XYZ file of C-alpha atoms in Angstrom:
117
model
C 0.302 0.005 0.276
C 1.403 2.822 -1.276
C 2.206 5.867 0.895
C 0.174 3.610 4.565
C 3.525 2.354 5.759
C 2.290 1.193 9.967
C -1.303 0.820 8.835
C -3.555 -2.185 8.467
C -5.044 -3.400 5.786
C -8.766 -4.190 6.571
C -10.769 -6.547 4.506
C -14.511 -7.490 5.174
C -14.353 -10.281 3.246
C -11.879 -13.625 2.888
C -8.027 -12.873 1.753
C -7.011 -15.219 -0.996
C -3.437 -16.041 -2.618
C -2.394 -14.011 -5.741
C 0.602 -15.923 -7.820
C 0.886 -12.463 -9.611
C 2.299 -10.609 -6.970
C 5.755 -12.341 -6.496
C 6.596 -10.655 -3.802
C 4.181 -10.068 -0.213
C 5.376 -6.582 1.464
C 5.455 -6.341 5.175
C 1.821 -6.169 6.186
C -0.346 -6.394 9.104
C -3.825 -7.379 7.221
C -7.110 -7.792 8.871
C -9.852 -9.643 7.146
C -12.656 -11.911 7.922
C -11.339 -15.190 6.950
C -7.801 -15.997 5.107
C -6.755 -18.987 2.885
C -3.943 -21.155 4.235
C -1.594 -20.487 1.096
C -2.704 -16.223 1.497
C -1.585 -16.723 5.155
C 1.677 -18.748 4.745
C 2.951 -16.038 2.418
C 1.803 -13.021 4.693
C 3.601 -14.014 7.426
C 6.434 -15.054 6.025
C 6.941 -11.653 4.436
C 7.081 -10.919 8.275
C 3.442 -9.615 8.119
C 0.821 -10.833 10.097
C -2.982 -11.796 9.776
C -5.551 -10.628 12.283
C -9.270 -10.984 12.443
C -11.764 -8.030 13.708
C -12.212 -8.526 17.460
C -8.128 -8.175 17.876
C -8.189 -4.998 15.267
C -10.875 -3.732 18.208
C -8.875 -4.741 21.339
C -6.108 -2.705 18.871
C -8.204 0.047 17.921
C -11.371 0.872 18.913
C -11.926 3.668 16.785
C -10.342 2.274 13.997
C -7.583 4.825 13.685
C -4.055 4.007 11.603
C -6.551 1.278 9.618
C -7.572 1.328 5.960
C -10.409 -0.007 4.721
C -9.812 -1.964 0.962
C -13.101 -2.346 -1.105
C -13.312 -3.467 -4.970
C -14.684 -1.147 -7.668
C -17.966 0.627 -6.543
C -18.784 0.996 -10.135
C -18.673 -2.093 -10.967
C -22.378 -3.362 -10.873
C -24.629 -4.059 -13.567
C -27.086 -2.034 -13.007
C -24.721 0.721 -13.237
C -24.398 0.322 -17.086
C -28.356 1.801 -17.423
C -27.306 4.658 -15.742
C -27.055 8.016 -17.671
C -28.505 9.408 -20.992
C -31.028 7.853 -22.119
C -30.400 5.216 -24.387
C -31.085 5.724 -27.917
C -30.023 9.450 -27.681
C -27.199 10.291 -29.369
C -23.474 9.716 -27.866
C -25.016 7.823 -25.333
C -23.620 4.557 -24.228
C -26.115 3.247 -21.561
C -28.021 0.266 -22.258
C -31.010 -0.498 -22.673
C -33.714 -2.711 -20.063
C -34.255 -5.522 -22.672
C -35.989 -8.919 -22.221
C -33.857 -10.334 -24.457
C -30.347 -10.132 -26.476
C -31.993 -11.653 -29.731
C -31.953 -10.347 -32.797
C -35.193 -8.626 -32.868
C -34.953 -7.339 -29.436
C -32.957 -3.118 -30.019
C -30.771 -3.924 -32.607
C -32.738 -2.608 -35.625
C -33.209 0.666 -36.962
C -31.365 2.874 -35.257
C -29.194 0.828 -33.393
C -26.792 -0.511 -37.085
C -25.736 1.519 -40.191
C -26.711 -1.537 -42.260
C -30.387 -0.863 -40.660
C -31.025 2.646 -42.422
C -29.265 4.887 -40.078
C -27.860 4.936 -36.592
C -27.649 6.765 -33.993
């Protein structure tokens, strides 16, 4: 964690091993669960794996911790937000019953079917 030296990484979930990360830095990680391989690599690097009850004893107010979370906009519903589908320069996906040939794929969607918006 760049610029977060000495802080505890907090993950609400399971920490799993990632073979793409060649060297694991010395880091304190708090999570609900750890896989055996992830725990072994963190401990081998000189770090430590703790659970939320130990974190609550160490820093009751959460000072010195960094909450790690995934991408917020990765939900499928986010594709449908924004300018209305069919408006020029809109990349918003329409709500459709199916993704077949007959469902919002004809005029206005493709140049070969008359025009493209």
